[in-house]
Short mmCIF file of C-alpha atoms in Angstrom, two decimals:
data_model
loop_
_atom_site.label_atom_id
_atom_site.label_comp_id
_atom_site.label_asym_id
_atom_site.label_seq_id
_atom_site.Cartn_x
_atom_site.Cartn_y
_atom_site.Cartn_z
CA UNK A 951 -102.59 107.05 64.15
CA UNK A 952 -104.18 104.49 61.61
CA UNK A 953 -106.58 107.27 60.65
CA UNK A 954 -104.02 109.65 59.66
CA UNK A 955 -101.79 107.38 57.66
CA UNK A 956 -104.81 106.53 56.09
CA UNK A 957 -105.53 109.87 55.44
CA UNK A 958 -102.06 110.99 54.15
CA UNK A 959 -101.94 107.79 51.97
CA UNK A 960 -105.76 109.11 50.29
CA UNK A 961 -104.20 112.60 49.50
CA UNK A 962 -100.54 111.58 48.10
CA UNK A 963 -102.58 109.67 45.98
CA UNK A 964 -105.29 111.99 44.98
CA UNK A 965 -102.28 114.52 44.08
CA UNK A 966 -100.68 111.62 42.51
CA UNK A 967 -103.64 110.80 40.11
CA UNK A 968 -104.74 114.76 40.03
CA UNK A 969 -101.02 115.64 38.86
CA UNK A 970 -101.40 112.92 36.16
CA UNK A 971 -104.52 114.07 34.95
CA UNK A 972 -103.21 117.81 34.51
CA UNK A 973 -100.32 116.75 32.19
CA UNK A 974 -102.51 114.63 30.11
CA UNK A 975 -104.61 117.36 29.83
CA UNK A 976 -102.32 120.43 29.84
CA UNK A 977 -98.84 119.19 29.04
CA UNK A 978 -98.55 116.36 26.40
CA UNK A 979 -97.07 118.42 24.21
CA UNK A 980 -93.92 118.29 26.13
CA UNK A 981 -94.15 114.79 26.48
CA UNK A 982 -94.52 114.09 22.84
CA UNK A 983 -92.18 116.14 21.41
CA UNK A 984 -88.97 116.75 24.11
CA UNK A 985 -86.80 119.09 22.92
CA UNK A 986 -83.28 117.97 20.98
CA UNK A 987 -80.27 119.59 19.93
CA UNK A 988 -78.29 119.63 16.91
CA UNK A 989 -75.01 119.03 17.58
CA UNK A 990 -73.45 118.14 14.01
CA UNK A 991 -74.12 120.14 11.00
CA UNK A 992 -76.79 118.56 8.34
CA UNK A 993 -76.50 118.07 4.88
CA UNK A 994 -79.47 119.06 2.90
CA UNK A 995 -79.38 120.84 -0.66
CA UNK A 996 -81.83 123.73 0.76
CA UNK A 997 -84.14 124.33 3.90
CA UNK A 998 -86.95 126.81 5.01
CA UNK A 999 -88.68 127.57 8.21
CA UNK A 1000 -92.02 127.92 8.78
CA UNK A 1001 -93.16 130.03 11.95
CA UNK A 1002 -96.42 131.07 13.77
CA UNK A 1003 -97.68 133.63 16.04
CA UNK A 1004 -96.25 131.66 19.08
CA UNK A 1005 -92.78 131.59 18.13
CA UNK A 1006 -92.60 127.92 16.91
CA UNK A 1007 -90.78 126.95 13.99
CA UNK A 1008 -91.22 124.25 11.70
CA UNK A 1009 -88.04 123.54 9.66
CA UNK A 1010 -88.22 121.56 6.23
CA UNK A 1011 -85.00 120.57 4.90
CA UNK A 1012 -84.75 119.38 1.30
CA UNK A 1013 -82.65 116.30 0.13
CA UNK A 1014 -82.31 115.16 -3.47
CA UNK A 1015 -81.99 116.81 -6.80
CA UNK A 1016 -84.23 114.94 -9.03
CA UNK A 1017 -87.88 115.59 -8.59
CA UNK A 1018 -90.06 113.13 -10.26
CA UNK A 1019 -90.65 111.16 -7.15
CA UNK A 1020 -90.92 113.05 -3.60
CA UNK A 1021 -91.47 112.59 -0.60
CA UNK A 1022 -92.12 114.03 2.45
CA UNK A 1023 -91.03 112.42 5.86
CA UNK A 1024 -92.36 112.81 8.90
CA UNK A 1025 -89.91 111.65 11.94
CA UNK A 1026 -90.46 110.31 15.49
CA UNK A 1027 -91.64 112.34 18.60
CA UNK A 1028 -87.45 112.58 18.96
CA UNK A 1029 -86.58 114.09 15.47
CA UNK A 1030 -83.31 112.64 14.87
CA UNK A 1031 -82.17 114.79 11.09
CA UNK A 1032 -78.52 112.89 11.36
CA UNK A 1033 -79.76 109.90 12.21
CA UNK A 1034 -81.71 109.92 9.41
CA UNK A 1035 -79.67 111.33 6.69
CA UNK A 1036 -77.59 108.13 6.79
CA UNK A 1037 -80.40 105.04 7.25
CA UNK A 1038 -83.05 106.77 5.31
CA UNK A 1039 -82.43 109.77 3.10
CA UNK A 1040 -79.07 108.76 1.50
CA UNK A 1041 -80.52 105.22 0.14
CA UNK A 1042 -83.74 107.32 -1.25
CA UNK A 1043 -81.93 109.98 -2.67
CA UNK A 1044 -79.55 107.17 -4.24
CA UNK A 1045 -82.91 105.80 -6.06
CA UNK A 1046 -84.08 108.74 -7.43
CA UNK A 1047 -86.21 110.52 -4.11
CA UNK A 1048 -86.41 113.92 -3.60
CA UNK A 1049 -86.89 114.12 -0.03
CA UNK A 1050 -88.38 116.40 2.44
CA UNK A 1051 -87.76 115.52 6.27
CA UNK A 1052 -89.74 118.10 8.85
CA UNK A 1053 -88.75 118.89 11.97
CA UNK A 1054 -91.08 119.91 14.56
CA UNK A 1055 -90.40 122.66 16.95
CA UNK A 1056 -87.96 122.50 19.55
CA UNK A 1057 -86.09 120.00 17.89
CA UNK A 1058 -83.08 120.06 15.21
CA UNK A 1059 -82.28 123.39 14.48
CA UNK A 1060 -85.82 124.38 14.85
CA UNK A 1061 -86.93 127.16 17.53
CA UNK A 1062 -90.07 127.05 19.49
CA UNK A 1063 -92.08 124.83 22.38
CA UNK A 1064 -95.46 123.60 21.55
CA UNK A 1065 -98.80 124.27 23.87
CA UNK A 1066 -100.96 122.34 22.06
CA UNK A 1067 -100.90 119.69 18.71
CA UNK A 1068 -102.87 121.89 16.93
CA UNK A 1069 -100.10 124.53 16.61
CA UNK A 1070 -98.08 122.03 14.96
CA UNK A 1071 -101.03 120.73 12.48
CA UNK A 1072 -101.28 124.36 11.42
CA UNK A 1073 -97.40 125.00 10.96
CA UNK A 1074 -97.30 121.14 8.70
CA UNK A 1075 -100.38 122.45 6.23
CA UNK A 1076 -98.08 125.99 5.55
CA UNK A 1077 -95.13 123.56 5.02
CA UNK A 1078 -97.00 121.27 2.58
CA UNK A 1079 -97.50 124.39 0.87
CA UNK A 1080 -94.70 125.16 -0.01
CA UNK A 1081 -93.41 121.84 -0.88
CA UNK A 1082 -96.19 121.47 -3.17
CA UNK A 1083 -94.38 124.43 -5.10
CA UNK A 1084 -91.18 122.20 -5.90
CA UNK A 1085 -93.43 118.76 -6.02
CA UNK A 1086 -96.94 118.35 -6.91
CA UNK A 1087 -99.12 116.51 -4.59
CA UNK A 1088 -99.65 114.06 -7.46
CA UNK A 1089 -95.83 113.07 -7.23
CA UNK A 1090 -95.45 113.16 -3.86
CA UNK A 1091 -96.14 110.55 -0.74
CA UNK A 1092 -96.38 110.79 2.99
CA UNK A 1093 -93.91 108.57 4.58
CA UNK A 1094 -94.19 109.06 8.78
CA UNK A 1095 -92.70 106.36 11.14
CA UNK A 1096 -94.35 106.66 15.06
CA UNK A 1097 -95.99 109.73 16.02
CA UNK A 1098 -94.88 111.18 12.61
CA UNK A 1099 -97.06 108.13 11.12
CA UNK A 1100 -100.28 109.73 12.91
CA UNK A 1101 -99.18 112.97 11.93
CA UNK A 1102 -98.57 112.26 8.09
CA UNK A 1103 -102.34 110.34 7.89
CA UNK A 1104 -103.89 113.34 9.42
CA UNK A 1105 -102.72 115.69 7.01
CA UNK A 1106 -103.15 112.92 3.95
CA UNK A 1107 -106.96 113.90 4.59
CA UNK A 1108 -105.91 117.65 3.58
CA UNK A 1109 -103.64 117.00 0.83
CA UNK A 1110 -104.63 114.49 -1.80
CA UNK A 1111 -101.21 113.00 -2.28
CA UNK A 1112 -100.21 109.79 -4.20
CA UNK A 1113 -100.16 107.44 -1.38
CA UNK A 1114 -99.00 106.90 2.71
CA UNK A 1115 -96.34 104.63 4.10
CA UNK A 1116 -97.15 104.29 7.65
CA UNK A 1117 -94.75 102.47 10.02
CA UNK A 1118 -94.72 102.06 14.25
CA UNK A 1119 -98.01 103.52 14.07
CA UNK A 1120 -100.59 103.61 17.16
CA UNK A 1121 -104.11 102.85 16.23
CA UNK A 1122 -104.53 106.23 18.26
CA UNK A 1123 -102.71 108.78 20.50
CA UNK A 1124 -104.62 107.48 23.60
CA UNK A 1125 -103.22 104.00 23.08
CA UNK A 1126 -99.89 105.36 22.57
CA UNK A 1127 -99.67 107.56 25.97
CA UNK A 1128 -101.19 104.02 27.73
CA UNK A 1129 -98.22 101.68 25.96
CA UNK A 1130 -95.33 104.53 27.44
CA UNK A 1131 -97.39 104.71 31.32
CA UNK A 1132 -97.50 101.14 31.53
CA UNK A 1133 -93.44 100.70 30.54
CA UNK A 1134 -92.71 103.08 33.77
CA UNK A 1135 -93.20 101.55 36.82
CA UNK A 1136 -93.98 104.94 38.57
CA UNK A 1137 -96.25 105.97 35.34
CA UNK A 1138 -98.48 102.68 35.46
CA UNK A 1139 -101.17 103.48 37.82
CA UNK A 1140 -101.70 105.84 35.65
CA UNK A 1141 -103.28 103.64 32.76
CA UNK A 1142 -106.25 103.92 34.90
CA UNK A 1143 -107.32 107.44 34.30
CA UNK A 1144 -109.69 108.18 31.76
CA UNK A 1145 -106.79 109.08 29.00
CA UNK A 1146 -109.24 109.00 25.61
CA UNK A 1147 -110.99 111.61 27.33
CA UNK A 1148 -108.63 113.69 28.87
CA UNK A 1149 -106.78 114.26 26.11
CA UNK A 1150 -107.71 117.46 23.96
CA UNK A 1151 -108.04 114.93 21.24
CA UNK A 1152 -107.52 111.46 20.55
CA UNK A 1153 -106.09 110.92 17.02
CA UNK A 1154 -107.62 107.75 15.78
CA UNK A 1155 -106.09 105.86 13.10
CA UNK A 1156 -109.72 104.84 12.02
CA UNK A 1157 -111.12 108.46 11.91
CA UNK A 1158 -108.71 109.09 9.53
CA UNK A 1159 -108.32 106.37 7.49
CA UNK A 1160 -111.92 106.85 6.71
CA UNK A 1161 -111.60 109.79 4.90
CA UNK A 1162 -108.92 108.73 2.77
CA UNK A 1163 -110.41 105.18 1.22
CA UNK A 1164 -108.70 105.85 -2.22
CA UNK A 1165 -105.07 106.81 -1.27
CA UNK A 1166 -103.31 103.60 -1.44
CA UNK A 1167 -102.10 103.42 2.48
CA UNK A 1168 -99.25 100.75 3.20
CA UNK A 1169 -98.32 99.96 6.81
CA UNK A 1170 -94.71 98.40 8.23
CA UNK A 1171 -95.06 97.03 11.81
CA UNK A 1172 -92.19 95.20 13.36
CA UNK A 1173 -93.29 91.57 15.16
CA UNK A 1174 -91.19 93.24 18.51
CA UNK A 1175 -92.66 96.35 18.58
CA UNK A 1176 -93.24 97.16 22.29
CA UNK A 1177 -93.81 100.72 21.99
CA UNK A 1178 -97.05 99.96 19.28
CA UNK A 1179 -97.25 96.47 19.25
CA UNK A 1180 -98.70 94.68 16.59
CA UNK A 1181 -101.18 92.72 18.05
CA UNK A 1182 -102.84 96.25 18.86
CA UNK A 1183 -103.09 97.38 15.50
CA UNK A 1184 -104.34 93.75 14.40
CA UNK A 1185 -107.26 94.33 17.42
CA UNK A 1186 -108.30 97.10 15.52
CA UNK A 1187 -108.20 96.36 12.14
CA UNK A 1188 -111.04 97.45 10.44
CA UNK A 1189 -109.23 99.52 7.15
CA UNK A 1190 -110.85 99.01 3.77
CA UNK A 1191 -109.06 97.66 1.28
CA UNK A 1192 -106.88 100.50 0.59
CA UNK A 1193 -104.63 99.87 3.22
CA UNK A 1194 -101.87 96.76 3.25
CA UNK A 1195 -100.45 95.70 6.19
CA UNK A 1196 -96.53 94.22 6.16
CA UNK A 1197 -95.69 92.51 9.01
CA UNK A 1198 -92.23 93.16 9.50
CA UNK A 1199 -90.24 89.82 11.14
CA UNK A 1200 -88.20 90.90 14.19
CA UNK A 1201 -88.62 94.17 13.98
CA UNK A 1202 -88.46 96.41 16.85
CA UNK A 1203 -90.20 100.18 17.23
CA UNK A 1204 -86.48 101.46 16.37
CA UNK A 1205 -85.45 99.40 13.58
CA UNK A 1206 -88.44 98.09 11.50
CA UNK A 1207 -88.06 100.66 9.01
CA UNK A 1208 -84.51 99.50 8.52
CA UNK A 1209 -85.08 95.82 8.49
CA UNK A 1210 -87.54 96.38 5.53
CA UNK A 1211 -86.07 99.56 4.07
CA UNK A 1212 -85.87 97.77 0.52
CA UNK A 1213 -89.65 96.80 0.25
CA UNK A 1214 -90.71 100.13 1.89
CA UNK A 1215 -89.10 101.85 -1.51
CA UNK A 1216 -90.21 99.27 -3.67
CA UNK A 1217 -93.85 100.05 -2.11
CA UNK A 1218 -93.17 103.81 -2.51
CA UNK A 1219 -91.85 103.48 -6.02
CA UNK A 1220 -94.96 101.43 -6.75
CA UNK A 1221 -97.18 104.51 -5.73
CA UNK A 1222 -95.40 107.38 -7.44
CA UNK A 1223 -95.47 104.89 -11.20
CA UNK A 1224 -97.49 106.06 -13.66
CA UNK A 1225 -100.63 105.44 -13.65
#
């Protein structure tokens, strides 16, 4: 009897740990970007869609008339256009930002379900290409908060633009997936699979800050941050000089970029001066 409990206890676990390992592997996508509706009608000046062979959609929607200082914003793993139309866009647009906020496919308006990251790096570089019609890369920023953060530094090593504002950022994606395992009791055991190299690819904040030591790159993380903490991103830190870090007092992984909103666009206003 001992045996078999024994024996039924080994295999629920190996299909507990072998059913982890496939959606790391297979299904992060999913994970990182769920999909989200919207249920209340946005207010940008203009939009566009970008698609790909797979069906996924990229939509850019444009905010902002004047167009000597843009920039291009890219959102959460959750999206969250509205959200952001009334804590972020509205006080750039009322100093002067024309801004462009992506959303990734599946979410906001825009159609689609992504099998792999890669689909959605491809569908960002066509978007940046048309932006850079309306605003030249050397008037533009990147400005990504959380997984957007990653994603805006990864294509900052594509696009020479005038500078990054980085904030709830993960020093990489395999740190990230380990933060949300271990804040699920049922996810935990988890933490001890092999994630850096089960994942397709581990987006390092190092790789590519290395390949963009000119591009003035200024990072807000909150002291509460449990979702990226701090003290992770302090472990790591090994940027060149390039790269500022504000420590943001009390801020949590949801409202550091509104408890230092002002010195976030006196950074970005900084960057897009003349030189």
């Amino acid at each position: 009897m001992m045996a078999r409990l024994l024996f039924i206890g080994l295999l629920l676990t190996l299909t507990y740990f072998s059913a982890g390992a496939y959606l790391l592997v297979n299904q992060l996508p999913a994970y990182l970007f769920p999909s989200t509706e919207l249920t209340v009608k946005s207010t940008e000046l203009a939009q566009f869609k970008v698609t790909d062979p797979f069906n996924n959609e990229l939509v850019v929607r444009e905010y902002g008339a004047a167009d000597g200082q843009c920039i291009v914003f890219f959102p959460g793993r959750h999206g969250g256009v509205k959200r952001y139309e009334q804590e972020l866009i509205t006080p750039l647009n009322n100093r002067h930002f024309k801004v462009f906020m992506i959303s990734y496919p599946g979410q906001d308006g825009a159609a689609g379900h992504l099998k792999s990251i890669l689909q959605l790096v491809n569908l960002i570089d066509n978007a940046i290409l048309s932006i850079e019609v309306k605003c030249s890369p050397k008037r533009t920023i990147f400005w990504g908060r959380s997984l957007g953060a990653t994603l805006a530094a990864y294509t900052a090593q594509r696009v020479t633009v005038r500078g990054l504002i980085l904030e709830g950022v993960s020093p990489s994606l395999s740190l990230a997936v380990e933060n949300f395992l271990g804040s699920k009791w049922y996810l935990t055991p988890l933490k001890l699979l092999p994630i850096a190299e089960l994942l397709p690819h581990d987006y390092k904040l190092q790789h590519s800050f290395s390949a963009l030591n000119q591009m003035p790159i200024n990072i807000f993380q909150g002291t509460n941050d449990l979702q990226t903490p701090l003290s992770q991103l302090q472990q790591r830190w090994r940027y060149g000089e390039n790269v500022s870090l504000h420590i943001v007092k009390g801020g949590s992984h949801s409202d550091t970029y509104k408890r230092s909103l002002s010195e976030m666009m006196a950074v970005a206003t900084q960057m897009l001066s003349p030189q």
